[in-house]
Short mmCIF file of C-alpha atoms in Angstrom, two decimals:
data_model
loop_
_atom_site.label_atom_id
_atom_site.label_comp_id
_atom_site.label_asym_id
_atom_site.label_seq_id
_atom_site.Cartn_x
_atom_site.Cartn_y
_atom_site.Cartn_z
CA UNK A 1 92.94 94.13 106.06
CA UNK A 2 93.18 93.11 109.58
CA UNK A 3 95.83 91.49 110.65
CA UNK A 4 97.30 90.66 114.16
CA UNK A 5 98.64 94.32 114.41
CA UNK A 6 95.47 95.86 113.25
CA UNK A 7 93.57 93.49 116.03
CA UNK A 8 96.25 94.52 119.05
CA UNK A 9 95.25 97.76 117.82
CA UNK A 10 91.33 97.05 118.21
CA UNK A 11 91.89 95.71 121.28
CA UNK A 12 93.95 98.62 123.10
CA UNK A 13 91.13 101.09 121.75
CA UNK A 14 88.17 98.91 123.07
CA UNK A 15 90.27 98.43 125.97
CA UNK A 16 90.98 101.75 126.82
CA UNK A 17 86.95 102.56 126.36
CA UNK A 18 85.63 99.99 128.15
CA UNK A 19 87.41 98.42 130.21
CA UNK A 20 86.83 98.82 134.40
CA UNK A 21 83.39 100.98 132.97
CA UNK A 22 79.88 99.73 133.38
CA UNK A 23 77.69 98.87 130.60
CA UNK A 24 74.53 100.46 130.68
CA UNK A 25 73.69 99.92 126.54
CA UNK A 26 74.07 96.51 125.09
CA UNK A 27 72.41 94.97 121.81
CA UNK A 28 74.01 92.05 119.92
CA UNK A 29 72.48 92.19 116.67
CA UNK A 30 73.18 88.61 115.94
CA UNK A 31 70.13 85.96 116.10
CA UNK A 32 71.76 83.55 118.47
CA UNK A 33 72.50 86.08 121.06
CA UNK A 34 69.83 88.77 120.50
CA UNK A 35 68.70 88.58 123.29
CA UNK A 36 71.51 88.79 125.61
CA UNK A 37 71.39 91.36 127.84
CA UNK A 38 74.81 92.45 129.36
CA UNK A 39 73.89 95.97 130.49
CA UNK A 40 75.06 96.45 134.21
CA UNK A 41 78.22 94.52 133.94
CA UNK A 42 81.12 95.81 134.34
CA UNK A 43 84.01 94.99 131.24
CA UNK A 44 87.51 93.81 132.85
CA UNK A 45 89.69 93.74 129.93
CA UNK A 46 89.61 93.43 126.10
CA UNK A 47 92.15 91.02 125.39
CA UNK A 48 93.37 90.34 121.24
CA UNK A 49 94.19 86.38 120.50
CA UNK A 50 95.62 86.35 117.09
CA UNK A 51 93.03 87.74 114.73
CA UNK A 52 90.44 87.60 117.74
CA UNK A 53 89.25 89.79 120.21
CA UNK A 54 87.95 88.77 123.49
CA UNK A 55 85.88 91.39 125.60
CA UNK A 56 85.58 89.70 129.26
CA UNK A 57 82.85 91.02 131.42
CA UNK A 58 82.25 90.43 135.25
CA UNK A 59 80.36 87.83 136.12
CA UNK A 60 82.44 85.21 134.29
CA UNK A 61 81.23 85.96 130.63
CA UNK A 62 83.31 86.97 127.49
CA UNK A 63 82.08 88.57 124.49
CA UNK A 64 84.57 86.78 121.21
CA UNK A 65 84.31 88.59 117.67
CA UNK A 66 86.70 87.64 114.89
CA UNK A 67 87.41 90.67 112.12
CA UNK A 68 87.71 88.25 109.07
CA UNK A 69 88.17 90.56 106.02
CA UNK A 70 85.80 93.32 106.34
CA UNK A 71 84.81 93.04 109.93
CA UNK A 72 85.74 96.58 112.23
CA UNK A 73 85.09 97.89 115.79
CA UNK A 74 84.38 101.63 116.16
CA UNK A 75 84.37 103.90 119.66
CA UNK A 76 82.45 106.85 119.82
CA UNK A 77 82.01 109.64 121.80
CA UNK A 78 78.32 110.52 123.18
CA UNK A 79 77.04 112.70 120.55
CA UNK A 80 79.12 111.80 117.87
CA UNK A 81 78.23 110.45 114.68
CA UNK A 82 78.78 106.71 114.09
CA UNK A 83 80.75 106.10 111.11
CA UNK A 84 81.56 102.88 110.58
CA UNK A 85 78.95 101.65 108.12
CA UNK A 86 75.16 101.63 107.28
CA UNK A 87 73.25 100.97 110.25
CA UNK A 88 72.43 97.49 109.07
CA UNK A 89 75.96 95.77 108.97
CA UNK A 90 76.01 97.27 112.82
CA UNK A 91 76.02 94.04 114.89
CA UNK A 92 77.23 94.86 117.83
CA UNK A 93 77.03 97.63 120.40
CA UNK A 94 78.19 98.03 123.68
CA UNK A 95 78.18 101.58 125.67
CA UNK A 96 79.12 102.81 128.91
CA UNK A 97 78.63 106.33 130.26
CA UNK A 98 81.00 108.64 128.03
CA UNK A 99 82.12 106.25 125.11
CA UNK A 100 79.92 103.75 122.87
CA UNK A 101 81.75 100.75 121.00
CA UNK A 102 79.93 99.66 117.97
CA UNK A 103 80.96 96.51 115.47
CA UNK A 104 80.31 96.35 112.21
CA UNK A 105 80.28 93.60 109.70
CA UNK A 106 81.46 91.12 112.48
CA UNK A 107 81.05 87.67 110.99
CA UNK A 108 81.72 85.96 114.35
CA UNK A 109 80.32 87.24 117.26
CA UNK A 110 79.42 85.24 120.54
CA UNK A 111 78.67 84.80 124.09
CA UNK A 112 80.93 82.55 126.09
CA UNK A 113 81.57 81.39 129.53
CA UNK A 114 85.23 83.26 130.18
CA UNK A 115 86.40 79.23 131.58
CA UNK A 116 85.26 78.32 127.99
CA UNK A 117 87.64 80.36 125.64
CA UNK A 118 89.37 77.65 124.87
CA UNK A 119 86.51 76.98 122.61
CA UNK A 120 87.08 79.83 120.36
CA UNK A 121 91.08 80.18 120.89
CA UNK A 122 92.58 76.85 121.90
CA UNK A 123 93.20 75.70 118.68
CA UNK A 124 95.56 78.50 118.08
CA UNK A 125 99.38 78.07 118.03
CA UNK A 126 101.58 81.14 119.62
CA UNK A 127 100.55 84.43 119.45
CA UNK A 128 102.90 86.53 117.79
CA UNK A 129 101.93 89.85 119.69
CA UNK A 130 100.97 87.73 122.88
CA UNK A 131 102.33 86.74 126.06
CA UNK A 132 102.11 83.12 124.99
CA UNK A 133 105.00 83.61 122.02
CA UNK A 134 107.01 80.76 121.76
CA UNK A 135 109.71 80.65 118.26
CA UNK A 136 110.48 77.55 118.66
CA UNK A 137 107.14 75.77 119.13
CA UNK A 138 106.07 78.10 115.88
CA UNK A 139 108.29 77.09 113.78
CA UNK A 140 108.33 73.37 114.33
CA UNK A 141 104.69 73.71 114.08
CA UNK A 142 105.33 75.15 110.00
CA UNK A 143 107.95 72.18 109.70
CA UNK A 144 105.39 69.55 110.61
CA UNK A 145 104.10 68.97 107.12
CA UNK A 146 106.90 69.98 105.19
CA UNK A 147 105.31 69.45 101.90
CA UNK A 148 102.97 71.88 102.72
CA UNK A 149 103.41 75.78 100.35
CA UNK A 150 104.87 78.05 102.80
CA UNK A 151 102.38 80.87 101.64
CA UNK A 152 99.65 78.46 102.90
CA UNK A 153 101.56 77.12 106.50
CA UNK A 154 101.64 80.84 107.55
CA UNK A 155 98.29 81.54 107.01
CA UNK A 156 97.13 78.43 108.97
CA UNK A 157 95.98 80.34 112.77
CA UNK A 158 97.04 76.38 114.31
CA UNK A 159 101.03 77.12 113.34
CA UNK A 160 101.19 80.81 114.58
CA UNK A 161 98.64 83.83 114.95
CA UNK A 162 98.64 86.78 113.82
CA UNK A 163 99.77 86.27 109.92
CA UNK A 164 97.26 87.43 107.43
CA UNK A 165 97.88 87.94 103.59
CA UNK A 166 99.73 90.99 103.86
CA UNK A 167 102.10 89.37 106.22
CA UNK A 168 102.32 86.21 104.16
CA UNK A 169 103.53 87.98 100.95
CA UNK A 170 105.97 90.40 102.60
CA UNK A 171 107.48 87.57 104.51
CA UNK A 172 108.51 85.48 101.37
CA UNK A 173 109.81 88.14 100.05
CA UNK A 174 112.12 89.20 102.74
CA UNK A 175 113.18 85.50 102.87
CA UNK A 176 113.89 85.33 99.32
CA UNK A 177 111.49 82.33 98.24
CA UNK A 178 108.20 82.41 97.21
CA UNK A 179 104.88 81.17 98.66
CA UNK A 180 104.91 77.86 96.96
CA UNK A 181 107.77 76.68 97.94
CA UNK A 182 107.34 73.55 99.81
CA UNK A 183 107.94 74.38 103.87
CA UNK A 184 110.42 71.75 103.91
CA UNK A 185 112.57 73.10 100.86
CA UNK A 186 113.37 76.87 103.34
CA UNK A 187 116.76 76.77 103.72
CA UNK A 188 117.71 76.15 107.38
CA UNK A 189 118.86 79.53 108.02
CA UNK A 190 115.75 81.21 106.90
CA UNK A 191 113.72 79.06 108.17
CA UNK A 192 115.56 79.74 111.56
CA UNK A 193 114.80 83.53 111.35
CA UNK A 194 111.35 83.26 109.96
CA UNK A 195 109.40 82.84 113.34
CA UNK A 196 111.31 86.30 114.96
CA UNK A 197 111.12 88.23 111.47
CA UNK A 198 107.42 87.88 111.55
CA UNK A 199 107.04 88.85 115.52
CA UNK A 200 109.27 91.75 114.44
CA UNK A 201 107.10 93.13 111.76
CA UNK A 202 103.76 92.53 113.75
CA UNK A 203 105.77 94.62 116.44
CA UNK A 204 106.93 97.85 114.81
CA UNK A 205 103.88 97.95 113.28
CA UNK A 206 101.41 97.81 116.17
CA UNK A 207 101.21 101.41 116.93
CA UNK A 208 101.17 102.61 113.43
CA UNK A 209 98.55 103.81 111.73
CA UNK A 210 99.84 102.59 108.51
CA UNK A 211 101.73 98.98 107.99
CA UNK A 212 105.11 99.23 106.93
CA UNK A 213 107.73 96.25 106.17
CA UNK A 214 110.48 98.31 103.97
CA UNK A 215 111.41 101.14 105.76
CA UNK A 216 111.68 103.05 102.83
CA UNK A 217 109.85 106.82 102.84
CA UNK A 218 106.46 106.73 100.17
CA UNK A 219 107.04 102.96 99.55
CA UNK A 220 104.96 101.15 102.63
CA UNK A 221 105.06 97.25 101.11
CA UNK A 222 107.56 95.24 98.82
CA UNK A 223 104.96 93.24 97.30
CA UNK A 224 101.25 93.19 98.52
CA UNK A 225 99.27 95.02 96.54
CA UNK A 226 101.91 96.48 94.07
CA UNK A 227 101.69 94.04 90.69
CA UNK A 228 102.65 94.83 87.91
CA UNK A 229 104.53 97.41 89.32
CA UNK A 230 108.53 97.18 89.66
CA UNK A 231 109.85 95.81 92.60
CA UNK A 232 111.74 98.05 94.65
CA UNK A 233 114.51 95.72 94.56
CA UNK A 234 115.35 95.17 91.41
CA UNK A 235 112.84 96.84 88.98
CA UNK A 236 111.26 93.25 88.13
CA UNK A 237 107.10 93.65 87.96
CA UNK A 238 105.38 92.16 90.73
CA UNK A 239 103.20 89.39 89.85
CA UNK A 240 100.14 87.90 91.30
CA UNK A 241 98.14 84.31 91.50
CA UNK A 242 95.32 83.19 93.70
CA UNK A 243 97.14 80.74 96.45
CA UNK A 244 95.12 78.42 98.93
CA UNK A 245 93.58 74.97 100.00
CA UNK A 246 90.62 75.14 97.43
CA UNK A 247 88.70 75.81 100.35
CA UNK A 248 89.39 79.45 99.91
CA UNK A 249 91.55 81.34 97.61
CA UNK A 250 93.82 84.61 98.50
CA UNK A 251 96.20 86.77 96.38
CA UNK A 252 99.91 86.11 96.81
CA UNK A 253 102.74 88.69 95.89
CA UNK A 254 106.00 87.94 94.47
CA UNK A 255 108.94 88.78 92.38
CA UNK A 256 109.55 86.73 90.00
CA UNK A 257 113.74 87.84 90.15
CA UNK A 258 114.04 88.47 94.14
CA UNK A 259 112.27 85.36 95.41
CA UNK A 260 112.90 81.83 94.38
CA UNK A 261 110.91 78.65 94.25
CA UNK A 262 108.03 76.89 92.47
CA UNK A 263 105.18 79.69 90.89
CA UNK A 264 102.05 78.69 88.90
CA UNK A 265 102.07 78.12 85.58
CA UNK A 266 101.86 81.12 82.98
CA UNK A 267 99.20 78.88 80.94
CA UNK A 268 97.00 79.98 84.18
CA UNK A 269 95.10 82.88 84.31
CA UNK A 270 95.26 83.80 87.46
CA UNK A 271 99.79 83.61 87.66
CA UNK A 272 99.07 86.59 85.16
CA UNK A 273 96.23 88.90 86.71
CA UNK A 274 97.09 91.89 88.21
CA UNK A 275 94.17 92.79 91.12
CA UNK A 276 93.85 95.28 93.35
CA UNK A 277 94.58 94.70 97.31
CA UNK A 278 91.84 92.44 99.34
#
């Protein structure tokens, strides 16, 4: 699932393969922007914003995609099969002499002027893997509605970037509360920690291959992912319940024994349902 590690990480390998080369393939398989033609410019950077990924090209143009769920960029080699996906969720390529960068299943992908990424980024509060970082602005941005589920105020891009579900669930649990409680209700001295505990796990995790928040050998996650099995705490099954807005539901992780606070109701179905990772 990408997160802000797994989109530093896109961005370093795009980066790497593109970046001070000249296009000389480019097709945007999107209607919008079909047909854009950016072959002859040269790519200055690939730069990650949060969950988004900004390709800036000479000329004053930037190229934004945003991952979502299932969304993935690929680089290959000349000659090398492209394995990413069936050719039709391809909606991007862009290829310079020796290395080809291909997206697939991109649900946002766009042309901007660079001046104009403000547009796709500015409503974004600090980057947690970014040169922007600020702890203190992050957290009083959770605190401002302090009603609001904690589960739900990290997943909100406007408080901090870079949190996804994975991130949300592990977090509660090394706080010790669980996703519903209210934002308001985090004891001071967690909340305190909160903003730097999730830069730190975003950070030692950036240039792994696989995400790790427990630093225990064979056991990668406390939570996400792991219901009904025991917790690694305390032996406790995980449990599971769809969390969100109503504009879009997501699985959160908790242990009932580790993690304290409000849960959903065992009368609903979903508090009980175990599901695989999304």
């Amino acid at each position: 699932m990408p997160e802000g590690d797994t989109v530093w990480q896109a961005a370093r390998r795009l980066h790497i393969a593109l970046a001070g080369k000249m296009l000389i393939r480019s097709d945007l398989r999107v209607p919008r922007f079909a047909t854009a033609d950016l072959t002859g410019r040269t790519v200055l950077d690939v730069t990650p914003r949060g969950k988004h990924l900004l390709t800036r090209m000479e000329g004053g143009i930037t190229l934004h995609s945003h991952l979502r769920m299932d969304g993935s960029w690929k680089v290959f080699a000349p000659g090398e099969r492209w394995s990413g996906g069936p050719s039709h969720q391809i909606r991007a390529i862009l290829g310079t002499a020796d290395k080809t960068a291909v997206g697939y299943r991109l649900p946002v992908l766009e042309l901007l002027r660079t001046t104009d990424e403000h547009r796709a980024v500015g409503h974004l509060g600090p980057d947690l893997l970014g040169p922007d970082w600020d702890a203190e602005l992050a957290l009083a941005n959770l605190l401002r509605n302090p009603a609001r589920p904690l589960g739900e105020a990290l997943l909100d891009q406007r408080n901090l970037a870079g949190i996804g579900n994975v991130y949300k669930s592990e977090l509660c649990f090394l706080l010790g509360v669980t996703p519903w409680l209210p934002v308001g209700d985090l004891p001071a001295e967690r909340a305190a920690k909160l903003p730097e505990l999730a830069k730190r796990l975003l950070e030692v995790n950036r240039d792994r291959p696989v995400r790790v928040t427990t630093g225990l050998r064979g056991q990668d996650l406390f939570v996400y992912g792991r219901a009904p099995r025991p917790c690694l705490r305390c032996r406790t099954p995980i449990r599971v319940a769809d969390q969100g807005d109503g504009s879009r539901e997501r699985p959160a992780y908790w242990c009932p024994t580790c993690q304290t606070g409000p849960t959903p109701r065992p009368t609903t179905p979903s508090a009980l349902r175990t599901r695989p990772p999304r």
